[in-house]
């Protein structure tokens, strides 16, 4: 498993013609095809295949699998898939992303007695999608662009992105609806409009422009959270915290609760991401080399700099995770190997080392996985210091100074 570049994704997509005028496929994308849903369904498929083998499976096989039942219900607040009333909702929730994957060529599809069956056709891309929402978004942006290009629609969309006026938006939407009604079995504008949102907004986010919200031209530029199915985002629960109130005080006052199953799931996925990144780009070596003693040592442990139990809202941030050797993890990071305790001095060292990793990733990779601003957020929560909200994006000297100041007091 590894991170793919946009060039590799586009190379995969270039092998197929997605022209809707030829396929007449109305389900190349659908309402449930958001980055977070696509990623979790891909993850469910990967885990199902790892357990059962890559033979043909149905959407029902995936959503009745133990792994799916354990996580989907918690993450997306869905009723238990064993409840009869949930059948229709679950069917869409799994079927629509799987139809997208089949049209894209990630899944192979066959029909048997009017039922759809699938098996993985491209394991590498499926695993890439399963890692995180952002990977699924990157794929969606490439895939949507390719479908629109092959279908002769990309010029219309680019025209809107160059001039996001209401007139241009209305013109684009009307032309898109006319196209879908003309070339697919969809014959109602209402359904066209629902799916139009899933087409335009990922590209609007890519271009940094307005898109659509509630059927109209959005008042503001499309943001990352607007692309998600699960908009009730616990990542930003501290945004309203008063400056003179500590994190722990705010948690008690606001009665913040975090789903433990959700926390464990997202934390485990984040650890997998850091491990894959470290193996792929750092030859598996430890990130902490300050004393030169462990340079070149293989890091087999992924450590939460700010503990998962104490900081559940940032436990899934890869900026809060660091690759260490077993000795560094159990002898240095945790006093006497007690994983319930944190060595504050070594925590300081880990944060400085992580800042080096993030800086290198951003400065040397055209498609970095780390974000400077999100690292500031992790520090803001973990160290409870407003000084990190004052640091400008990319100011690494200011970042290191603020970290050192936090530990000097």
Short mmCIF file of C-alpha atoms in Angstrom, two decimals:
data_model
loop_
_atom_site.label_atom_id
_atom_site.label_comp_id
_atom_site.label_asym_id
_atom_site.label_seq_id
_atom_site.Cartn_x
_atom_site.Cartn_y
_atom_site.Cartn_z
CA UNK A 1 0.00 0.00 0.00
CA UNK A 2 1.36 3.42 -0.91
CA UNK A 3 0.41 6.99 -1.74
CA UNK A 4 -0.32 7.64 -5.40
CA UNK A 5 0.33 10.83 -7.31
CA UNK A 6 -2.24 12.60 -9.46
CA UNK A 7 -0.11 11.62 -12.45
CA UNK A 8 -0.56 7.94 -11.58
CA UNK A 9 -4.31 8.37 -11.04
CA UNK A 10 -4.68 10.19 -14.36
CA UNK A 11 -2.62 7.48 -16.05
CA UNK A 12 -5.11 4.88 -14.80
CA UNK A 13 -8.09 6.99 -15.92
CA UNK A 14 -6.55 7.60 -19.36
CA UNK A 15 -6.96 3.91 -20.20
CA UNK A 16 -10.75 4.23 -20.49
CA UNK A 17 -13.24 6.39 -22.35
CA UNK A 18 -15.91 7.65 -19.93
CA UNK A 19 -18.06 9.47 -22.51
CA UNK A 20 -21.62 9.48 -21.13
CA UNK A 21 -22.92 10.02 -24.67
CA UNK A 22 -21.68 6.51 -25.45
CA UNK A 23 -22.28 4.69 -22.17
CA UNK A 24 -25.58 6.42 -21.26
CA UNK A 25 -24.65 5.60 -17.66
CA UNK A 26 -26.48 7.85 -15.23
CA UNK A 27 -24.79 6.32 -12.19
CA UNK A 28 -21.20 7.27 -12.90
CA UNK A 29 -21.62 9.48 -9.82
CA UNK A 30 -24.50 9.86 -7.37
CA UNK A 31 -25.72 11.59 -4.21
CA UNK A 32 -23.85 9.36 -1.74
CA UNK A 33 -20.57 9.66 -3.64
CA UNK A 34 -18.82 12.02 -1.24
CA UNK A 35 -15.13 11.64 -0.31
CA UNK A 36 -15.81 10.34 3.20
CA UNK A 37 -18.40 7.79 2.05
CA UNK A 38 -16.21 6.57 -0.83
CA UNK A 39 -13.26 6.17 1.53
CA UNK A 40 -15.17 4.20 4.17
CA UNK A 41 -16.82 1.94 1.55
CA UNK A 42 -13.40 1.30 -0.01
CA UNK A 43 -12.07 0.49 3.46
CA UNK A 44 -14.97 -1.91 4.06
CA UNK A 45 -14.29 -3.61 0.70
CA UNK A 46 -10.55 -3.92 1.38
CA UNK A 47 -11.22 -5.50 4.77
CA UNK A 48 -13.89 -7.82 3.36
CA UNK A 49 -11.57 -9.04 0.58
CA UNK A 50 -8.69 -9.51 3.03
CA UNK A 51 -10.94 -11.79 5.07
CA UNK A 52 -12.97 -13.56 2.36
CA UNK A 53 -10.77 -13.38 -0.74
CA UNK A 54 -11.29 -11.42 -3.96
CA UNK A 55 -14.19 -13.36 -5.41
CA UNK A 56 -17.35 -11.58 -6.57
CA UNK A 57 -19.36 -9.94 -3.79
CA UNK A 58 -22.55 -7.91 -3.56
CA UNK A 59 -23.20 -4.66 -1.74
CA UNK A 60 -25.16 -6.74 0.79
CA UNK A 61 -22.06 -8.86 1.49
CA UNK A 62 -20.10 -5.72 2.31
CA UNK A 63 -22.65 -4.05 4.55
CA UNK A 64 -23.43 -7.21 6.52
CA UNK A 65 -19.74 -7.87 7.19
CA UNK A 66 -18.76 -7.53 10.87
CA UNK A 67 -16.18 -4.81 10.13
CA UNK A 68 -18.80 -2.70 8.37
CA UNK A 69 -21.43 -3.14 11.06
CA UNK A 70 -18.91 -2.14 13.71
CA UNK A 71 -17.82 1.12 12.08
CA UNK A 72 -20.34 2.49 9.58
CA UNK A 73 -23.10 2.71 12.16
CA UNK A 74 -20.82 4.75 14.44
CA UNK A 75 -19.20 6.98 11.86
CA UNK A 76 -22.20 7.91 9.76
CA UNK A 77 -24.88 7.60 12.45
CA UNK A 78 -26.73 4.99 10.41
CA UNK A 79 -29.21 2.52 11.94
CA UNK A 80 -27.96 -1.02 12.37
CA UNK A 81 -27.91 -2.69 8.94
CA UNK A 82 -29.83 -5.64 10.37
CA UNK A 83 -32.88 -3.43 10.86
CA UNK A 84 -35.35 -3.89 8.00
CA UNK A 85 -36.16 -0.18 7.80
CA UNK A 86 -32.50 0.56 7.09
CA UNK A 87 -32.33 -1.61 3.96
CA UNK A 88 -33.17 1.07 1.38
CA UNK A 89 -30.84 3.67 2.92
CA UNK A 90 -27.98 1.20 3.23
CA UNK A 91 -28.51 -0.02 -0.28
CA UNK A 92 -27.91 3.49 -1.63
CA UNK A 93 -25.08 4.12 0.81
CA UNK A 94 -23.09 1.14 -0.50
CA UNK A 95 -24.44 0.69 -4.01
CA UNK A 96 -23.84 4.22 -5.27
CA UNK A 97 -20.08 4.42 -4.46
CA UNK A 98 -19.64 0.86 -5.76
CA UNK A 99 -21.33 1.83 -9.03
CA UNK A 100 -18.93 4.78 -9.31
CA UNK A 101 -15.98 2.45 -8.67
CA UNK A 102 -17.30 0.04 -11.31
CA UNK A 103 -17.71 2.78 -13.94
CA UNK A 104 -14.23 4.07 -13.13
CA UNK A 105 -12.78 0.56 -13.52
CA UNK A 106 -11.65 0.07 -9.93
CA UNK A 107 -14.26 -2.67 -9.53
CA UNK A 108 -15.20 -5.31 -12.08
CA UNK A 109 -18.98 -5.72 -12.30
CA UNK A 110 -21.29 -8.50 -13.46
CA UNK A 111 -25.05 -9.10 -13.21
CA UNK A 112 -26.73 -12.26 -12.00
CA UNK A 113 -30.54 -12.41 -11.84
CA UNK A 114 -30.82 -8.60 -11.75
CA UNK A 115 -28.32 -8.33 -8.90
CA UNK A 116 -24.98 -6.57 -9.18
CA UNK A 117 -21.82 -8.37 -8.13
CA UNK A 118 -18.33 -6.89 -7.96
CA UNK A 119 -14.71 -7.74 -7.38
CA UNK A 120 -11.63 -5.56 -7.13
CA UNK A 121 -10.05 -4.83 -10.51
CA UNK A 122 -7.41 -2.37 -9.28
CA UNK A 123 -6.24 -3.17 -5.76
CA UNK A 124 -3.75 -0.31 -5.57
CA UNK A 125 -6.32 2.42 -6.21
CA UNK A 126 -8.88 0.74 -3.93
CA UNK A 127 -6.34 0.72 -1.08
CA UNK A 128 -5.43 4.35 -1.84
CA UNK A 129 -9.10 5.35 -1.54
CA UNK A 130 -9.47 3.40 1.70
CA UNK A 131 -6.71 5.31 3.49
CA UNK A 132 -8.36 8.71 3.97
CA UNK A 133 -11.05 11.10 2.78
CA UNK A 134 -8.53 13.39 1.09
CA UNK A 135 -7.29 10.55 -1.14
CA UNK A 136 -10.87 9.89 -2.22
CA UNK A 137 -11.34 13.60 -2.94
CA UNK A 138 -8.17 13.69 -5.06
CA UNK A 139 -9.39 10.71 -7.04
CA UNK A 140 -12.87 12.23 -7.42
CA UNK A 141 -11.43 15.47 -8.81
CA UNK A 142 -9.37 13.56 -11.40
CA UNK A 143 -12.23 11.18 -12.25
CA UNK A 144 -14.92 13.87 -12.60
CA UNK A 145 -12.62 15.96 -14.80
CA UNK A 146 -11.94 12.95 -17.05
CA UNK A 147 -15.64 12.06 -17.40
CA UNK A 148 -16.55 15.67 -18.20
CA UNK A 149 -13.70 15.94 -20.71
CA UNK A 150 -14.61 12.69 -22.46
CA UNK A 151 -18.26 13.79 -22.54
CA UNK A 152 -17.51 17.20 -24.05
CA UNK A 153 -18.64 19.12 -20.92
CA UNK A 154 -15.37 20.33 -19.43
CA UNK A 155 -15.34 23.57 -21.43
CA UNK A 156 -18.69 24.56 -19.86
CA UNK A 157 -17.42 23.92 -16.33
CA UNK A 158 -14.14 25.74 -16.93
CA UNK A 159 -16.11 28.69 -18.22
CA UNK A 160 -17.94 28.88 -14.90
CA UNK A 161 -14.75 28.49 -12.81
CA UNK A 162 -13.25 31.42 -14.71
CA UNK A 163 -16.28 33.61 -14.01
CA UNK A 164 -18.46 32.43 -11.14
CA UNK A 165 -21.39 34.76 -11.73
CA UNK A 166 -25.01 33.77 -11.15
CA UNK A 167 -25.67 34.00 -14.87
CA UNK A 168 -22.80 31.62 -15.67
CA UNK A 169 -23.90 29.26 -12.88
CA UNK A 170 -27.49 29.11 -14.13
CA UNK A 171 -26.27 28.56 -17.68
CA UNK A 172 -23.95 25.72 -16.60
CA UNK A 173 -26.62 24.01 -14.50
CA UNK A 174 -29.23 24.21 -17.25
CA UNK A 175 -26.85 22.86 -19.88
CA UNK A 176 -25.75 20.04 -17.56
CA UNK A 177 -29.37 19.06 -16.86
CA UNK A 178 -30.21 19.11 -20.57
CA UNK A 179 -27.20 16.90 -21.29
CA UNK A 180 -28.04 14.30 -18.60
CA UNK A 181 -31.69 14.12 -19.66
CA UNK A 182 -30.68 13.74 -23.31
CA UNK A 183 -28.09 10.99 -22.84
CA UNK A 184 -29.12 9.01 -19.73
CA UNK A 185 -32.31 7.38 -18.38
CA UNK A 186 -32.74 10.27 -15.93
CA UNK A 187 -35.66 12.38 -17.13
CA UNK A 188 -36.30 14.74 -14.22
CA UNK A 189 -34.46 17.96 -13.42
CA UNK A 190 -34.77 17.45 -9.66
CA UNK A 191 -32.59 14.33 -9.73
CA UNK A 192 -30.15 16.05 -12.11
CA UNK A 193 -29.73 18.89 -9.62
CA UNK A 194 -29.05 16.57 -6.71
CA UNK A 195 -26.28 14.85 -8.62
CA UNK A 196 -24.97 18.13 -10.09
CA UNK A 197 -23.83 19.12 -6.58
CA UNK A 198 -21.54 16.07 -6.42
CA UNK A 199 -20.07 16.96 -9.80
CA UNK A 200 -19.38 20.68 -9.47
CA UNK A 201 -18.36 21.10 -5.81
CA UNK A 202 -15.23 18.87 -5.74
CA UNK A 203 -13.96 20.80 -8.76
CA UNK A 204 -14.96 24.14 -7.23
CA UNK A 205 -12.91 23.25 -4.16
CA UNK A 206 -9.97 22.38 -6.41
CA UNK A 207 -10.26 25.72 -8.23
CA UNK A 208 -10.90 27.69 -5.04
CA UNK A 209 -14.23 29.07 -6.28
CA UNK A 210 -17.90 29.15 -5.41
CA UNK A 211 -20.01 26.12 -6.29
CA UNK A 212 -23.55 25.21 -5.39
CA UNK A 213 -25.40 25.04 -2.08
CA UNK A 214 -29.10 24.19 -1.69
CA UNK A 215 -29.51 24.29 -5.46
CA UNK A 216 -28.20 27.83 -5.85
CA UNK A 217 -24.85 29.48 -6.45
CA UNK A 218 -23.05 29.30 -3.10
CA UNK A 219 -22.45 32.60 -1.31
CA UNK A 220 -18.89 31.62 -0.45
CA UNK A 221 -16.13 29.45 -1.85
CA UNK A 222 -16.65 25.72 -1.38
CA UNK A 223 -14.84 24.42 1.71
CA UNK A 224 -13.60 20.92 2.47
CA UNK A 225 -16.33 20.14 5.00
CA UNK A 226 -19.05 21.06 2.48
CA UNK A 227 -17.96 18.09 0.35
CA UNK A 228 -18.56 15.56 3.09
CA UNK A 229 -21.62 13.44 3.80
CA UNK A 230 -20.94 13.59 7.54
CA UNK A 231 -21.02 17.37 7.95
CA UNK A 232 -21.41 17.10 11.75
CA UNK A 233 -17.66 17.44 12.14
CA UNK A 234 -16.14 16.88 15.57
CA UNK A 235 -12.74 18.08 14.36
CA UNK A 236 -13.64 21.72 15.01
CA UNK A 237 -15.49 21.53 18.30
CA UNK A 238 -13.06 23.93 19.96
CA UNK A 239 -13.63 26.76 17.51
CA UNK A 240 -15.99 28.49 19.97
CA UNK A 241 -13.79 28.04 23.04
CA UNK A 242 -13.25 31.35 24.91
CA UNK A 243 -9.60 32.39 25.02
CA UNK A 244 -9.54 32.58 28.81
CA UNK A 245 -10.90 29.04 29.25
CA UNK A 246 -8.74 25.90 29.22
CA UNK A 247 -9.57 22.98 26.96
CA UNK A 248 -10.57 20.75 29.91
CA UNK A 249 -12.79 23.49 31.37
CA UNK A 250 -14.47 24.01 27.99
CA UNK A 251 -15.08 20.28 27.60
CA UNK A 252 -16.94 20.19 30.91
CA UNK A 253 -18.93 23.37 30.19
CA UNK A 254 -19.88 22.41 26.64
CA UNK A 255 -20.53 18.78 27.67
CA UNK A 256 -18.45 17.53 24.77
CA UNK A 257 -18.65 13.80 24.16
CA UNK A 258 -16.69 11.82 21.61
CA UNK A 259 -17.73 8.48 20.17
CA UNK A 260 -15.04 6.05 21.36
CA UNK A 261 -15.53 3.60 18.50
CA UNK A 262 -15.25 6.44 16.01
CA UNK A 263 -12.10 7.69 17.78
CA UNK A 264 -10.44 4.27 17.66
CA UNK A 265 -11.32 3.76 14.01
CA UNK A 266 -10.00 7.13 12.87
CA UNK A 267 -6.92 6.82 15.07
CA UNK A 268 -6.09 3.41 13.59
CA UNK A 269 -6.44 4.78 10.03
CA UNK A 270 -4.19 7.73 10.88
CA UNK A 271 -1.50 5.39 12.24
CA UNK A 272 -1.67 3.39 9.03
CA UNK A 273 -1.19 6.57 6.99
CA UNK A 274 1.88 7.65 8.99
CA UNK A 275 3.39 4.16 8.75
CA UNK A 276 2.88 4.00 4.97
CA UNK A 277 4.27 7.51 4.50
CA UNK A 278 7.29 6.76 6.69
CA UNK A 279 8.03 3.51 4.83
CA UNK A 280 7.51 5.08 1.40
CA UNK A 281 9.36 8.38 1.83
CA UNK A 282 11.68 7.90 4.82
CA UNK A 283 12.80 4.29 4.29
CA UNK A 284 11.07 3.35 7.54
CA UNK A 285 13.54 5.27 9.69
CA UNK A 286 12.66 6.96 12.98
CA UNK A 287 11.55 10.57 12.79
CA UNK A 288 13.48 11.52 15.96
CA UNK A 289 17.20 11.73 15.19
CA UNK A 290 18.14 14.66 17.43
CA UNK A 291 20.88 12.76 19.32
CA UNK A 292 22.12 10.93 16.18
CA UNK A 293 22.01 7.71 18.22
CA UNK A 294 19.04 6.30 16.34
CA UNK A 295 19.73 7.63 12.83
CA UNK A 296 18.95 4.81 10.42
CA UNK A 297 17.05 2.78 13.02
CA UNK A 298 13.77 1.30 11.80
CA UNK A 299 10.63 2.78 13.33
CA UNK A 300 8.09 0.05 13.98
CA UNK A 301 5.96 2.01 16.47
CA UNK A 302 3.58 4.90 15.75
CA UNK A 303 3.22 7.14 18.81
CA UNK A 304 0.57 9.72 19.73
CA UNK A 305 2.48 12.84 20.78
CA UNK A 306 -0.63 14.05 22.61
CA UNK A 307 -2.30 10.89 24.00
CA UNK A 308 -5.43 9.53 22.35
CA UNK A 309 -7.24 9.13 25.67
CA UNK A 310 -6.63 12.74 26.71
CA UNK A 311 -6.98 14.39 23.30
CA UNK A 312 -9.57 12.35 21.34
CA UNK A 313 -10.41 15.21 18.96
CA UNK A 314 -6.87 15.28 17.53
CA UNK A 315 -6.05 11.58 17.85
CA UNK A 316 -6.72 11.06 14.12
CA UNK A 317 -4.51 13.94 12.97
CA UNK A 318 -1.39 12.54 11.32
CA UNK A 319 0.37 15.67 12.60
CA UNK A 320 -0.10 14.25 16.11
CA UNK A 321 1.55 10.94 15.24
CA UNK A 322 5.24 10.16 14.94
CA UNK A 323 7.22 7.08 13.86
CA UNK A 324 9.59 5.86 16.58
CA UNK A 325 11.74 2.84 17.33
CA UNK A 326 10.50 0.53 20.10
CA UNK A 327 13.24 1.88 22.39
CA UNK A 328 12.28 5.49 21.75
CA UNK A 329 8.60 4.72 22.26
CA UNK A 330 8.71 2.56 25.37
CA UNK A 331 11.86 3.88 27.06
CA UNK A 332 11.79 7.59 26.21
CA UNK A 333 8.28 8.70 25.20
CA UNK A 334 6.62 6.73 28.02
CA UNK A 335 8.48 6.71 31.38
CA UNK A 336 9.48 3.13 32.29
CA UNK A 337 7.34 1.80 29.46
CA UNK A 338 4.13 3.00 31.12
CA UNK A 339 1.97 3.92 28.12
CA UNK A 340 -0.46 5.74 30.43
CA UNK A 341 2.18 8.39 31.09
CA UNK A 342 3.98 10.86 28.85
CA UNK A 343 7.54 12.10 29.21
CA UNK A 344 6.99 15.84 28.71
CA UNK A 345 10.61 16.50 27.80
CA UNK A 346 10.52 13.84 25.08
CA UNK A 347 7.15 15.13 23.94
CA UNK A 348 8.89 18.45 23.29
CA UNK A 349 11.55 16.65 21.24
CA UNK A 350 8.89 14.74 19.26
CA UNK A 351 7.09 17.96 18.31
CA UNK A 352 10.31 19.54 17.03
CA UNK A 353 11.08 16.37 15.05
CA UNK A 354 7.54 16.32 13.64
CA UNK A 355 7.90 19.94 12.54
CA UNK A 356 11.02 18.87 10.59
CA UNK A 357 9.09 16.03 8.91
CA UNK A 358 6.23 18.36 7.98
CA UNK A 359 8.56 21.04 6.64
CA UNK A 360 10.45 18.53 4.48
CA UNK A 361 7.22 17.03 3.15
CA UNK A 362 5.77 20.40 2.18
CA UNK A 363 9.00 21.77 0.67
CA UNK A 364 10.10 18.64 -1.22
CA UNK A 365 6.92 16.90 -2.36
CA UNK A 366 4.62 18.31 -5.03
CA UNK A 367 1.68 16.57 -3.34
CA UNK A 368 2.44 16.70 0.41
CA UNK A 369 0.25 14.80 2.85
CA UNK A 370 1.00 17.12 5.77
CA UNK A 371 -0.44 20.58 6.41
CA UNK A 372 1.32 23.35 8.32
CA UNK A 373 -1.98 24.93 9.38
CA UNK A 374 -3.37 21.64 10.72
CA UNK A 375 -0.16 21.12 12.71
CA UNK A 376 -0.79 24.53 14.27
CA UNK A 377 -4.27 23.33 15.22
CA UNK A 378 -2.84 20.20 16.87
CA UNK A 379 -0.45 22.39 18.87
CA UNK A 380 -3.23 24.82 19.74
CA UNK A 381 -5.26 21.96 21.24
CA UNK A 382 -2.40 19.96 22.73
CA UNK A 383 -0.51 22.84 24.33
CA UNK A 384 -3.55 25.05 24.95
CA UNK A 385 -1.76 28.13 23.69
CA UNK A 386 -3.30 30.84 21.54
CA UNK A 387 0.18 31.76 20.33
CA UNK A 388 -0.14 29.08 17.63
CA UNK A 389 -3.16 30.85 16.16
CA UNK A 390 -0.97 33.93 15.62
CA UNK A 391 1.67 32.15 13.51
CA UNK A 392 1.51 32.74 9.77
CA UNK A 393 1.35 29.80 7.39
CA UNK A 394 4.88 28.56 6.63
CA UNK A 395 6.62 30.43 9.48
CA UNK A 396 8.69 27.49 10.75
CA UNK A 397 11.01 29.68 12.83
CA UNK A 398 8.02 31.19 14.60
CA UNK A 399 6.58 27.69 15.06
CA UNK A 400 9.74 26.32 16.70
CA UNK A 401 10.03 29.41 18.92
CA UNK A 402 6.43 28.98 20.11
CA UNK A 403 6.98 25.26 20.83
CA UNK A 404 10.13 25.96 22.80
CA UNK A 405 8.41 28.75 24.74
CA UNK A 406 5.50 26.45 25.65
CA UNK A 407 7.87 23.93 27.22
CA UNK A 408 10.12 26.48 28.88
CA UNK A 409 7.19 27.46 31.12
#
